[in-house]
Amino acid sequence: MIEELVLNNGVTMPALGLGVFQSPPEETADAVEAALKVGYRHIDTAAAYGNERQVGEGLRRSGVDRGDVFIETKVWVSDYGYDQTLHAFDKAARKLGVDQIDQLILHQPAPDRFDRTVAAYKGLEKLLADGKVRSIGVSNFMRHHLDDLLARTDVVPAVNQIELHPYFTQPDVQKADAEHAILTQAWSPIGGITFYPGFGEERKNVLEDAVIGAIAAGYGKTPAQVMLRWQLQRGRSAIPKSTNPGRIAENFDVFDFELTGDQLAAIDALDTGVRNGPDPDVPRPAMFDRVIPED
Ligand code: A2P
């Protein structure tokens, strides 16, 4: 079963996708192929992940029709600007081996160089008008970034992909998205960012949360499956990352049970308000030095 969401421009998108953030290129094609074989029809990647080529390879190897798979990727900040973003599409499409991209989004708001962000978004609008992409959106935008973007552009983003797991749910961003009919999409939907090395000390691993563990035990499901169910029942898209075939299958096996309203609320209540990933408002000039290769 594939649960689909209708975007604000009428395009449908499978709610659950495979994420490939930090998937090493040499493992990505296998992961994508494994995912498509167990039923996933949505893959989320990014120019900055350095594995778009392997996403395309996994897609072709799977034998699943290109037209049946929703491919989402992201423009990196060093390619922001109008012409640069048009060219970023060419680079991504070439690496993925596709003519059209289902969803192309801006990876970061980069508020310290927001004029370039706006120009990049206008590039996305042009790609949409030309039929090169089927939907456009943003990632890591907070309410004020959305307000600034909406004031200067025409097409409301279809999606806003943000850090969102039980320990960090960003209710104000979700509210802002909903006010504009922007779909909230969860990155790190099972909280990988709460235990990935290199993102700070003293984090608590949400996969080990007692409340989630108790709910999972009641259904004979895993904590990851409960979190994904919570994401989907709250109307969000989620893109769990795994390169392990067993966990890829596990994360898709979430359509045979349903959480109660009380259980959803109990998971909502775990929010700490503390971000685990980078703060989009803190300038990181080194981001702009990272060049996305042509091939
Ligand atoms: P792996 O790729 O070895 O499976 P997120 O998408 O929330 O950031 O989470 C990704 C992290 O969670 C990765 O470290 C991934 O490792 C791990 N992971 C993915 N699926 C599961 C699962 N079902 N149970 C436990 N860990 C998982």
Coordinates of C-alpha atoms and ligand atoms in Angstrom, one line a residue:
M1 CA 0.0 0.0 0.0
I2 CA 1.3 3.5 -0.8
E3 CA -0.2 6.4 1.1
E4 CA -0.1 9.5 -1.1
L5 CA -0.3 13.2 -0.2
V6 CA -1.7 15.8 -2.6
L7 CA 0.6 18.8 -2.9
N8 CA -0.8 22.4 -3.1
N9 CA -0.4 22.3 -6.9
G10 CA -2.4 19.1 -7.3
V11 CA 0.7 16.8 -7.8
T12 CA 0.6 13.6 -5.7
M13 CA 3.6 12.4 -3.7
P14 CA 4.0 9.2 -1.7
A15 CA 4.1 10.2 1.9
L16 CA 6.9 7.9 2.9
G17 CA 10.2 8.0 1.1
L18 CA 13.7 6.7 1.4
G19 CA 16.2 9.3 2.6
V20 CA 19.9 9.0 1.6
F21 CA 21.5 11.8 3.8
Q22 CA 24.9 10.3 4.7
S23 CA 24.4 7.2 2.6
P24 CA 27.8 6.6 1.2
P25 CA 27.7 6.7 -2.6
E26 CA 28.9 3.0 -2.8
E27 CA 25.9 1.9 -0.7
T28 CA 23.3 4.2 -2.1
A29 CA 22.4 2.4 -5.3
D30 CA 21.8 -0.9 -3.4
A31 CA 19.7 1.0 -0.8
V32 CA 17.6 2.6 -3.5
E33 CA 17.1 -0.7 -5.3
A34 CA 16.2 -2.5 -2.1
A35 CA 13.7 0.2 -1.2
L36 CA 12.0 0.2 -4.6
K37 CA 11.8 -3.6 -4.4
V38 CA 9.9 -3.5 -1.1
G39 CA 7.5 -0.9 -2.4
Y40 CA 8.9 2.6 -1.7
R41 CA 8.1 5.0 -4.6
H42 CA 9.7 8.1 -3.3
I43 CA 13.4 8.8 -2.9
D44 CA 14.8 12.0 -1.3
T45 CA 18.4 13.1 -2.1
A46 CA 20.3 16.3 -2.5
A47 CA 23.2 17.7 -4.6
A48 CA 25.1 18.2 -1.4
Y49 CA 24.8 14.5 -0.4
G50 CA 27.1 13.5 -3.4
N51 CA 25.0 10.5 -4.3
E52 CA 22.5 11.6 -6.9
R53 CA 24.2 9.5 -9.5
Q54 CA 23.8 6.4 -7.4
V55 CA 20.2 7.2 -6.7
G56 CA 19.7 7.1 -10.5
E57 CA 21.6 3.9 -10.8
G58 CA 19.5 2.2 -8.1
L59 CA 16.3 3.4 -9.8
R60 CA 17.4 1.9 -13.2
R61 CA 18.6 -1.3 -11.6
S62 CA 15.3 -1.8 -9.7
G63 CA 13.4 -2.2 -13.0
V64 CA 10.6 0.0 -11.6
D65 CA 9.3 2.5 -14.2
R66 CA 10.8 5.9 -13.9
G67 CA 7.2 7.4 -14.0
D68 CA 6.2 5.4 -10.9
V69 CA 8.9 6.9 -8.7
F70 CA 8.8 10.4 -7.1
I71 CA 12.4 11.8 -7.1
E72 CA 13.1 14.7 -4.8
T73 CA 16.4 16.6 -4.7
K74 CA 17.8 19.8 -3.4
V75 CA 19.8 22.7 -4.8
W76 CA 22.9 23.5 -2.6
V77 CA 23.6 27.1 -1.5
S78 CA 26.7 27.5 -3.6
D79 CA 24.4 27.1 -6.7
Y80 CA 21.9 29.8 -5.5
G81 CA 21.1 32.6 -7.9
Y82 CA 18.7 32.5 -10.9
D83 CA 21.0 31.2 -13.7
Q84 CA 23.0 29.1 -11.3
T85 CA 19.8 27.3 -10.2
L86 CA 18.7 26.7 -13.8
H87 CA 22.1 25.1 -14.2
A88 CA 21.8 23.2 -10.9
F89 CA 18.8 21.5 -12.4
D90 CA 20.8 20.4 -15.4
K91 CA 23.5 19.0 -13.2
A92 CA 21.0 17.1 -11.0
A93 CA 19.0 15.7 -13.9
R94 CA 22.2 14.6 -15.6
K95 CA 23.5 12.8 -12.5
L96 CA 20.1 11.2 -11.8
G97 CA 19.7 10.3 -15.4
V98 CA 16.2 11.8 -15.7
D99 CA 14.6 14.4 -17.9
Q100 CA 12.2 15.8 -15.2
I101 CA 12.6 16.0 -11.5
D102 CA 9.5 15.5 -9.4
Q103 CA 10.4 17.8 -6.6
L104 CA 13.3 20.3 -6.5
I105 CA 13.8 22.3 -3.3
L106 CA 16.2 24.8 -1.8
H107 CA 18.4 23.1 0.8
Q108 CA 18.8 26.0 3.2
P109 CA 17.3 29.5 3.6
A110 CA 20.8 31.0 3.9
P111 CA 19.4 34.2 5.4
D112 CA 22.7 36.0 5.4
R113 CA 22.6 36.0 1.5
F114 CA 18.8 35.9 1.1
D115 CA 18.8 37.9 -2.2
R116 CA 20.5 34.9 -3.7
T117 CA 18.0 32.5 -2.1
V118 CA 15.2 34.5 -3.6
A119 CA 16.8 34.5 -7.0
A120 CA 17.3 30.7 -6.7
Y121 CA 13.7 30.3 -5.9
K122 CA 12.7 32.3 -9.0
G123 CA 14.9 29.9 -10.9
L124 CA 12.8 27.1 -9.4
E125 CA 9.6 28.9 -10.5
K126 CA 11.0 29.1 -14.1
L127 CA 11.8 25.3 -14.0
L128 CA 8.3 24.6 -12.8
A129 CA 6.7 26.8 -15.6
D130 CA 8.9 25.0 -18.2
G131 CA 7.8 21.6 -16.9
K132 CA 11.3 20.6 -16.0
V133 CA 10.2 20.0 -12.4
R134 CA 6.7 18.9 -11.2
S135 CA 6.9 20.7 -7.8
I136 CA 9.2 23.1 -5.9
G137 CA 9.8 23.8 -2.3
V138 CA 12.2 24.7 0.5
S139 CA 14.0 23.0 3.3
N140 CA 15.0 24.3 6.8
F141 CA 12.8 27.4 6.5
M142 CA 11.4 28.9 9.6
R143 CA 8.3 31.1 9.7
H144 CA 10.3 34.3 9.1
H145 CA 12.1 32.8 6.1
L146 CA 8.8 31.7 4.6
D147 CA 7.3 35.2 5.2
D148 CA 10.3 36.8 3.5
L149 CA 10.2 34.4 0.6
L150 CA 6.5 34.6 0.0
A151 CA 6.6 38.4 0.0
R152 CA 9.1 38.3 -3.0
T153 CA 8.0 35.4 -5.1
D154 CA 4.8 34.0 -6.8
V155 CA 4.6 30.2 -6.3
V156 CA 3.9 29.0 -2.8
P157 CA 6.4 26.2 -2.0
A158 CA 4.7 22.7 -2.1
V159 CA 6.9 21.4 0.7
N160 CA 9.1 22.6 3.6
Q161 CA 11.5 19.8 4.7
I162 CA 12.6 20.4 8.3
E163 CA 14.2 18.6 11.2
L164 CA 11.2 16.8 12.8
H165 CA 11.2 13.9 15.2
P166 CA 9.5 13.4 18.6
Y167 CA 12.2 15.4 20.5
F168 CA 12.0 18.4 18.1
T169 CA 8.7 19.1 16.4
Q170 CA 8.9 22.8 15.5
P171 CA 5.2 23.5 16.1
D172 CA 5.5 27.1 14.9
V173 CA 7.0 26.1 11.6
Q174 CA 4.4 23.4 11.1
K175 CA 1.7 26.1 11.8
A176 CA 3.3 28.5 9.3
D177 CA 3.4 25.7 6.7
A178 CA -0.2 24.8 7.3
E179 CA -1.3 28.5 7.0
H180 CA 0.1 28.5 3.5
A181 CA -0.9 25.0 2.5
I182 CA 2.8 24.0 2.5
L183 CA 3.3 20.3 3.3
T184 CA 5.6 19.7 6.2
Q185 CA 8.1 17.0 5.4
A186 CA 10.2 15.5 8.3
W187 CA 13.9 15.0 7.9
S188 CA 15.4 12.7 10.5
P189 CA 11.9 11.4 11.1
I190 CA 13.0 8.6 13.4
G191 CA 15.5 10.9 15.1
G192 CA 18.8 9.8 13.5
I193 CA 20.0 13.4 14.2
T194 CA 19.6 12.6 18.0
F195 CA 22.4 10.0 17.8
Y196 CA 24.5 10.7 14.6
P197 CA 28.1 11.3 15.6
G198 CA 29.4 14.9 15.1
F199 CA 26.2 16.8 16.0
G200 CA 27.0 17.6 19.7
E201 CA 27.3 15.9 23.0
E202 CA 24.6 15.0 25.5
R203 CA 21.9 14.2 23.1
K204 CA 19.2 11.7 24.0
N205 CA 18.6 9.0 21.4
V206 CA 14.9 9.1 20.6
L207 CA 15.0 5.5 19.4
E208 CA 15.5 4.6 23.1
D209 CA 12.6 6.7 24.4
A210 CA 10.5 4.8 27.0
V211 CA 7.1 6.3 25.9
I212 CA 7.7 5.3 22.3
G213 CA 9.1 1.9 23.4
A214 CA 6.0 1.1 25.4
I215 CA 3.7 2.0 22.5
A216 CA 5.8 0.0 20.1
A217 CA 5.7 -3.1 22.4
G218 CA 1.9 -2.9 22.5
Y219 CA 1.7 -3.3 18.7
G220 CA 4.6 -5.7 18.3
K221 CA 6.2 -3.0 16.3
T222 CA 9.6 -1.2 16.6
P223 CA 10.1 2.4 17.9
A224 CA 11.1 3.5 14.4
Q225 CA 7.8 2.1 13.0
V226 CA 5.8 3.9 15.7
M227 CA 7.6 7.2 14.9
L228 CA 6.9 6.8 11.2
R229 CA 3.2 6.0 12.0
W230 CA 3.0 9.2 14.1
Q231 CA 4.5 11.3 11.3
L232 CA 2.1 9.9 8.7
Q233 CA -1.0 10.1 10.9
R234 CA -0.1 13.7 11.7
G235 CA -0.3 14.3 7.9
R236 CA 3.4 14.7 7.3
S237 CA 5.7 13.3 4.7
A238 CA 8.7 11.4 6.2
I239 CA 11.9 10.2 4.6
P240 CA 13.7 7.8 7.0
K241 CA 17.3 7.0 6.0
S242 CA 18.7 3.6 6.0
T243 CA 21.3 1.6 4.0
N244 CA 20.4 -1.6 5.7
P245 CA 17.9 -3.8 3.7
G246 CA 16.2 -5.1 6.9
R247 CA 15.7 -1.7 8.3
I248 CA 14.6 -0.3 4.9
A249 CA 11.9 -2.9 4.8
E250 CA 11.0 -2.4 8.5
N251 CA 10.5 1.4 7.9
F252 CA 8.1 0.7 5.1
D253 CA 6.1 -1.9 7.1
V254 CA 3.9 0.7 8.8
F255 CA 0.6 0.4 7.0
D256 CA -0.9 -2.4 9.1
F257 CA -1.5 -0.6 12.4
E258 CA -2.9 2.7 13.7
L259 CA -2.0 4.8 16.7
T260 CA -4.8 6.2 18.9
G261 CA -5.3 9.9 19.5
D262 CA -3.9 9.6 23.0
Q263 CA -0.8 7.9 21.7
L264 CA -0.2 10.6 19.1
A265 CA -0.6 13.2 21.8
A266 CA 1.8 11.3 24.1
I267 CA 4.4 11.4 21.3
D268 CA 3.7 15.1 20.6
A269 CA 4.3 15.8 24.3
L270 CA 7.9 14.5 24.0
D271 CA 9.0 17.7 22.2
T272 CA 11.9 19.3 24.0
G273 CA 12.1 22.4 21.8
V274 CA 15.8 21.8 21.4
R275 CA 17.2 21.5 17.9
N276 CA 19.8 18.8 17.2
G277 CA 20.8 19.8 13.6
P278 CA 22.3 23.1 12.5
D279 CA 20.4 26.3 13.2
P280 CA 19.3 27.7 9.8
D281 CA 19.8 31.2 11.1
V282 CA 23.4 30.8 12.1
P283 CA 25.6 31.8 9.1
R284 CA 27.9 29.1 7.9
P285 CA 30.0 30.8 5.3
A286 CA 31.9 27.6 4.5
M287 CA 28.6 26.2 3.1
F288 CA 29.1 28.5 0.1
D289 CA 32.6 27.2 -0.6
R290 CA 31.4 23.8 -1.3
V291 CA 31.3 23.3 -5.1
I292 CA 28.8 20.9 -6.5
P293 CA 30.5 19.1 -9.3
E294 CA 29.2 19.1 -12.9
D295 CA 29.2 15.3 -13.1
Ligands
A2P1 P1 21.2 2.6 9.0 O1 21.4 3.3 7.7 O2 22.4 1.7 9.4 O3 19.9 1.8 9.1 P2 16.8 9.4 10.3 O4 16.3 9.1 8.9 O5 15.8 9.7 11.3 O6 17.9 10.5 10.3 O7 17.5 8.1 10.9 C1 18.6 7.4 10.2 C2 19.4 6.7 11.2 O8 18.7 5.7 11.8 C3 20.6 6.0 10.5 O9 21.7 6.0 11.4 C4 20.1 4.6 10.3 O10 21.1 3.7 10.2 C5 19.2 4.4 11.5 N1 18.0 3.6 11.2 C6 17.2 3.6 10.1 N2 16.1 2.8 10.3 C7 16.2 2.3 11.5 C8 15.4 1.4 12.2 N3 14.3 0.9 11.7 N4 15.8 1.1 13.5 C9 16.9 1.6 14.0 N5 17.7 2.5 13.4 C10 17.4 2.8 12.1

